[in-house]
Amino acid sequence: MASTGPDPLFGLRNNFYIGAYQAAINNSDVPNLSADDAVERDTLVYRSYIALGSYQLVINEIDDSAATPLQAVKLLALYLSSPDNKETVITSLHELLGDSAIGNNPILRLIAGIVFMHEQDYNEALKHTNAGGTMELHALNVQIFIKMHRSDYAEKQLRIMQQADEDHTLTQLANAWLNLAVGGSKIQEAYLIFQDFSEKNQMTSPILNGKAVCCMHMGNFDEAETLLLEALNKDTKDSETLANLVVCSLHLGKPSTRYLSQLKISHPDHMLVGRAASAEEIFDRAVQTVA
């Protein structure tokens, strides 16, 4: 259906997409919304709280009578709040997705995709996201295909997004993610996209991390460190910032132990923590063998 006027949620969506989560929350009091727009506004606000780690607030505020998209967001908060909730959340997701009346809801499918991507069950994620239908679903497909090392499929999703709206924030972000995954000469293109974002919007942790990763790929570790420290000032517990600082510090010959310790405390399931633990075990076994 064609829009008959300006999009009342444009600013809120844009803040969420670029990682300006507190700004999204602070500017969410949009007047005269339709019932559907009000539900979408609430999903964006609660997803912003989730991104800031306020899982319990979301769990407490969304009750059983809330609309399907909000129920899905509550399941995401439950999933991320504790490993003990994983099985229950996945069972509940399957029940909702299997309900013919609501199973095709775009936000429900999006949340299912996010959860199964976290589980590294990419085929299950794609069962629910691959049909697309919204820019967020296509952008998530790009991320999933990149994780599967299928940049060819990711590019097809990006083409769909570009045909729909080449200037859309998510189209630009997906383009940058794909350029980073492809590497080589595409790294410079990715850097320019993140640079453009940083000039037009407030600097956020995801944008700063995007620029920093580009810098590291290009061997500019000093600039990367400056960007990552700025990101750390904005969010001291952000997993990607801490992980990237570990990598950057190692390349600069600087101590990285503190960043890795912070990552272990705040994000014990992070891939880098797992790799560090595996390396420590291998080292310990080697020492015992020598001894």
Short mmCIF file of C-alpha atoms in Angstrom, two decimals:
data_model
loop_
_atom_site.label_atom_id
_atom_site.label_comp_id
_atom_site.label_asym_id
_atom_site.label_seq_id
_atom_site.Cartn_x
_atom_site.Cartn_y
_atom_site.Cartn_z
CA MET A 1 0.00 0.00 0.00
CA ALA A 2 1.44 3.38 -0.97
CA SER A 3 2.12 5.84 1.81
CA THR A 4 -0.21 8.83 1.86
CA GLY A 5 2.09 11.10 3.82
CA PRO A 6 5.35 11.36 5.74
CA ASP A 7 6.38 8.29 7.71
CA PRO A 8 5.82 9.16 11.41
CA LEU A 9 8.30 6.49 12.56
CA PHE A 10 11.12 7.33 10.13
CA GLY A 11 13.34 9.02 12.75
CA LEU A 12 12.72 6.33 15.35
CA ARG A 13 13.52 3.52 12.91
CA ASN A 14 16.65 5.28 11.70
CA ASN A 15 17.96 5.77 15.23
CA PHE A 16 17.39 2.08 15.94
CA TYR A 17 19.08 0.94 12.72
CA ILE A 18 22.28 2.94 13.33
CA GLY A 19 22.49 1.89 16.99
CA ALA A 20 21.33 5.17 18.60
CA TYR A 21 19.19 3.18 21.00
CA GLN A 22 18.80 5.75 23.77
CA ALA A 23 17.87 8.40 21.20
CA ALA A 24 15.24 6.02 19.80
CA ILE A 25 13.76 5.59 23.29
CA ASN A 26 13.93 9.31 24.11
CA ASN A 27 12.19 10.34 20.87
CA SER A 28 9.51 7.65 20.82
CA ASP A 29 6.60 9.84 21.95
CA VAL A 30 5.14 10.26 18.46
CA PRO A 31 1.59 11.69 18.43
CA ASN A 32 -1.46 10.51 16.45
CA LEU A 33 -0.17 7.06 15.51
CA SER A 34 -2.45 4.43 14.00
CA ALA A 35 -2.89 1.22 16.00
CA ASP A 36 -0.40 -0.65 13.76
CA ASP A 37 2.14 2.18 13.93
CA ALA A 38 1.80 2.28 17.73
CA VAL A 39 2.63 -1.44 17.92
CA GLU A 40 5.63 -0.94 15.61
CA ARG A 41 6.77 2.03 17.73
CA ASP A 42 6.57 -0.13 20.86
CA THR A 43 8.52 -2.99 19.23
CA LEU A 44 11.30 -0.58 18.25
CA VAL A 45 11.42 0.94 21.74
CA TYR A 46 11.53 -2.46 23.46
CA ARG A 47 14.15 -3.75 21.00
CA SER A 48 16.20 -0.65 21.85
CA TYR A 49 15.96 -1.53 25.54
CA ILE A 50 17.08 -5.08 24.67
CA ALA A 51 20.07 -3.69 22.75
CA LEU A 52 20.98 -1.70 25.88
CA GLY A 53 20.77 -4.87 28.00
CA SER A 54 17.54 -3.94 29.83
CA TYR A 55 16.00 -7.37 29.33
CA GLN A 56 14.00 -7.48 32.56
CA LEU A 57 12.23 -4.19 31.83
CA VAL A 58 10.97 -5.65 28.54
CA ILE A 59 9.96 -8.95 30.16
CA ASN A 60 8.07 -7.11 32.93
CA GLU A 61 6.26 -4.59 30.73
CA ILE A 62 4.99 -6.84 27.91
CA ASP A 63 2.05 -8.91 29.18
CA ASP A 64 0.29 -11.90 27.67
CA SER A 65 -2.43 -9.75 26.07
CA ALA A 66 0.07 -7.77 23.95
CA ALA A 67 0.08 -7.97 20.14
CA THR A 68 2.05 -10.76 18.39
CA PRO A 69 5.07 -8.56 17.46
CA LEU A 70 5.45 -7.56 21.12
CA GLN A 71 5.15 -11.18 22.28
CA ALA A 72 7.98 -12.00 19.87
CA VAL A 73 10.13 -9.17 21.25
CA LYS A 74 9.49 -10.42 24.80
CA LEU A 75 10.73 -13.87 23.72
CA LEU A 76 13.94 -12.25 22.41
CA ALA A 77 14.45 -10.53 25.78
CA LEU A 78 13.88 -13.85 27.59
CA TYR A 79 16.28 -15.65 25.23
CA LEU A 80 19.08 -13.11 25.72
CA SER A 81 18.54 -12.68 29.46
CA SER A 82 19.58 -16.22 30.46
CA PRO A 83 20.85 -19.42 28.82
CA ASP A 84 18.28 -21.28 30.97
CA ASN A 85 15.47 -19.76 28.87
CA LYS A 86 16.70 -20.97 25.47
CA GLU A 87 14.69 -24.18 25.18
CA THR A 88 11.46 -22.56 26.42
CA VAL A 89 11.85 -19.62 24.05
CA ILE A 90 12.56 -21.83 21.02
CA THR A 91 9.51 -24.00 21.84
CA SER A 92 7.33 -20.88 22.17
CA LEU A 93 8.65 -19.50 18.89
CA HIS A 94 7.81 -22.73 17.06
CA GLU A 95 4.29 -22.64 18.52
CA LEU A 96 3.71 -19.05 17.36
CA LEU A 97 5.24 -19.69 13.92
CA GLY A 98 3.03 -22.76 13.54
CA ASP A 99 -0.15 -20.76 14.17
CA SER A 100 -1.66 -20.03 10.73
CA ALA A 101 -3.29 -16.83 12.01
CA ILE A 102 -0.05 -15.15 13.14
CA GLY A 103 2.83 -17.33 11.91
CA ASN A 104 3.62 -15.07 8.96
CA ASN A 105 3.93 -11.88 11.06
CA PRO A 106 7.11 -10.10 9.85
CA ILE A 107 8.36 -9.18 13.34
CA LEU A 108 7.76 -12.73 14.61
CA ARG A 109 9.71 -14.10 11.63
CA LEU A 110 12.46 -11.51 12.21
CA ILE A 111 12.82 -12.42 15.90
CA ALA A 112 12.87 -16.13 14.99
CA GLY A 113 15.66 -15.39 12.50
CA ILE A 114 17.65 -13.46 15.12
CA VAL A 115 17.28 -16.23 17.72
CA PHE A 116 18.23 -19.05 15.34
CA MET A 117 21.15 -16.98 14.01
CA HIS A 118 22.37 -16.69 17.63
CA GLU A 119 22.00 -20.47 17.85
CA GLN A 120 24.11 -20.72 14.65
CA ASP A 121 21.23 -22.73 13.14
CA TYR A 122 21.30 -20.76 9.92
CA ASN A 123 19.10 -23.09 7.89
CA GLU A 124 16.35 -22.87 10.52
CA ALA A 125 16.73 -19.06 10.58
CA LEU A 126 16.34 -18.88 6.81
CA LYS A 127 13.16 -20.97 6.92
CA HIS A 128 11.51 -17.97 8.55
CA THR A 129 13.38 -15.04 6.99
CA ASN A 130 14.19 -16.06 3.42
CA ALA A 131 10.81 -15.04 2.01
CA GLY A 132 11.65 -11.46 2.99
CA GLY A 133 8.85 -8.93 2.87
CA THR A 134 10.48 -6.13 4.88
CA MET A 135 13.81 -4.34 4.67
CA GLU A 136 14.76 -5.68 8.10
CA LEU A 137 14.15 -9.28 7.00
CA HIS A 138 16.28 -8.78 3.88
CA ALA A 139 19.03 -7.13 5.95
CA LEU A 140 18.97 -10.08 8.37
CA ASN A 141 19.22 -12.45 5.39
CA VAL A 142 22.36 -10.59 4.30
CA GLN A 143 23.87 -11.13 7.78
CA ILE A 144 22.91 -14.81 7.85
CA PHE A 145 24.38 -15.50 4.39
CA ILE A 146 27.59 -13.68 5.34
CA LYS A 147 27.88 -15.92 8.43
CA MET A 148 27.37 -18.93 6.12
CA HIS A 149 30.21 -17.60 3.89
CA ARG A 150 27.73 -17.29 1.02
CA SER A 151 28.41 -13.75 -0.18
CA ASP A 152 26.77 -14.67 -3.51
CA TYR A 153 23.40 -15.18 -1.81
CA ALA A 154 23.98 -12.12 0.39
CA GLU A 155 24.51 -10.07 -2.77
CA LYS A 156 21.17 -11.26 -4.18
CA GLN A 157 19.43 -10.04 -1.02
CA LEU A 158 21.26 -6.73 -1.26
CA ARG A 159 20.09 -6.32 -4.88
CA ILE A 160 16.47 -6.77 -3.74
CA MET A 161 17.01 -4.05 -1.11
CA GLN A 162 18.65 -1.71 -3.63
CA GLN A 163 15.74 -2.15 -6.04
CA ALA A 164 13.29 -1.34 -3.24
CA ASP A 165 15.16 1.68 -1.83
CA GLU A 166 18.83 2.26 -2.60
CA ASP A 167 19.15 5.09 -0.06
CA HIS A 168 17.50 3.21 2.83
CA THR A 169 19.68 3.08 5.95
CA LEU A 170 19.51 -0.72 6.04
CA THR A 171 20.43 -0.97 2.35
CA GLN A 172 23.53 1.13 2.98
CA LEU A 173 24.45 -0.88 6.09
CA ALA A 174 23.93 -4.20 4.30
CA ASN A 175 26.13 -2.94 1.46
CA ALA A 176 28.89 -2.10 3.96
CA TRP A 177 28.58 -5.51 5.71
CA LEU A 178 28.85 -7.32 2.37
CA ASN A 179 31.82 -5.20 1.26
CA LEU A 180 33.60 -6.10 4.52
CA ALA A 181 32.87 -9.78 3.98
CA VAL A 182 34.12 -9.73 0.38
CA GLY A 183 37.25 -7.81 1.37
CA GLY A 184 40.00 -6.55 -0.94
CA SER A 185 39.16 -3.31 -2.73
CA LYS A 186 35.63 -3.43 -1.26
CA ILE A 187 36.98 -2.50 2.20
CA GLN A 188 37.51 1.11 1.10
CA GLU A 189 33.90 1.24 -0.15
CA ALA A 190 32.66 -0.07 3.20
CA TYR A 191 34.77 2.55 5.03
CA LEU A 192 33.23 5.34 2.94
CA ILE A 193 29.70 4.13 3.76
CA PHE A 194 30.44 4.16 7.50
CA GLN A 195 32.16 7.53 7.11
CA ASP A 196 29.04 8.90 5.39
CA PHE A 197 26.89 7.63 8.27
CA SER A 198 29.14 9.24 10.85
CA GLU A 199 28.91 12.60 9.06
CA LYS A 200 25.11 12.53 8.73
CA ASN A 201 24.16 10.97 12.07
CA GLN A 202 25.35 10.90 15.65
CA MET A 203 28.33 8.64 16.19
CA THR A 204 27.14 5.31 17.55
CA SER A 205 28.97 2.20 18.69
CA PRO A 206 27.97 0.07 15.63
CA ILE A 207 29.08 2.80 13.19
CA LEU A 208 32.36 3.38 15.05
CA ASN A 209 33.00 -0.38 15.09
CA GLY A 210 32.23 -0.60 11.39
CA LYS A 211 34.79 2.10 10.59
CA ALA A 212 37.33 0.53 12.97
CA VAL A 213 37.04 -2.93 11.37
CA CYS A 214 37.59 -1.32 7.96
CA CYS A 215 40.68 0.43 9.32
CA MET A 216 42.06 -2.84 10.70
CA HIS A 217 41.53 -4.56 7.35
CA MET A 218 43.49 -1.71 5.74
CA GLY A 219 46.26 -1.93 8.35
CA ASN A 220 45.39 1.40 10.03
CA PHE A 221 45.42 0.07 13.59
CA ASP A 222 46.13 3.43 15.28
CA GLU A 223 43.00 4.97 13.73
CA ALA A 224 41.05 1.81 14.57
CA GLU A 225 42.09 2.06 18.22
CA THR A 226 41.00 5.71 18.42
CA LEU A 227 37.57 4.82 16.99
CA LEU A 228 37.17 1.81 19.29
CA LEU A 229 38.09 3.79 22.41
CA GLU A 230 35.44 6.34 21.41
CA ALA A 231 32.97 3.47 21.06
CA LEU A 232 34.02 2.13 24.49
CA ASN A 233 33.27 5.54 26.01
CA LYS A 234 29.70 5.24 24.68
CA ASP A 235 29.17 1.68 25.95
CA THR A 236 31.74 0.03 28.20
CA LYS A 237 30.12 -3.42 27.88
CA ASP A 238 29.57 -3.61 24.12
CA SER A 239 30.78 -7.04 23.02
CA GLU A 240 31.93 -6.05 19.52
CA THR A 241 33.88 -3.04 20.82
CA LEU A 242 35.68 -5.17 23.42
CA ALA A 243 36.38 -7.99 20.95
CA ASN A 244 37.70 -5.57 18.33
CA LEU A 245 39.89 -3.86 20.97
CA VAL A 246 41.42 -7.25 21.84
CA VAL A 247 42.33 -7.83 18.19
CA CYS A 248 43.49 -4.24 17.61
CA SER A 249 45.66 -4.20 20.76
CA LEU A 250 47.37 -7.45 19.73
CA HIS A 251 48.26 -5.92 16.36
CA LEU A 252 49.60 -2.79 18.05
CA GLY A 253 51.65 -4.87 20.52
CA LYS A 254 49.64 -3.46 23.44
CA PRO A 255 48.18 -5.41 26.38
CA SER A 256 44.76 -6.85 25.57
CA THR A 257 44.12 -8.81 28.78
CA ARG A 258 41.84 -6.20 30.36
CA TYR A 259 39.53 -6.04 27.33
CA LEU A 260 39.38 -9.84 27.16
CA SER A 261 38.61 -10.00 30.90
CA GLN A 262 35.78 -7.47 30.46
CA LEU A 263 34.44 -9.52 27.54
CA LYS A 264 34.53 -12.73 29.62
CA ILE A 265 32.55 -11.05 32.42
CA SER A 266 29.91 -9.28 30.33
CA HIS A 267 29.65 -11.72 27.37
CA PRO A 268 30.91 -15.17 28.44
CA ASP A 269 29.35 -16.80 25.34
CA HIS A 270 31.19 -14.56 22.88
CA MET A 271 33.08 -16.42 20.14
CA LEU A 272 36.39 -14.71 21.03
CA VAL A 273 36.06 -15.84 24.67
CA GLY A 274 35.54 -19.42 23.47
CA ARG A 275 38.56 -19.23 21.19
CA ALA A 276 40.74 -17.79 23.98
CA ALA A 277 39.62 -20.56 26.35
CA SER A 278 40.41 -23.23 23.72
CA ALA A 279 43.85 -21.71 23.16
CA GLU A 280 44.50 -21.70 26.92
CA GLU A 281 43.49 -25.38 27.18
CA ILE A 282 45.78 -26.34 24.28
CA PHE A 283 48.65 -24.40 25.88
CA ASP A 284 48.05 -26.04 29.28
CA ARG A 285 48.01 -29.51 27.71
CA ALA A 286 51.24 -28.74 25.83
CA VAL A 287 52.91 -27.60 29.07
CA GLN A 288 51.77 -30.78 30.86
CA THR A 289 53.12 -32.89 27.98
CA VAL A 290 56.51 -31.19 28.20
CA ALA A 291 56.52 -31.47 32.00
#
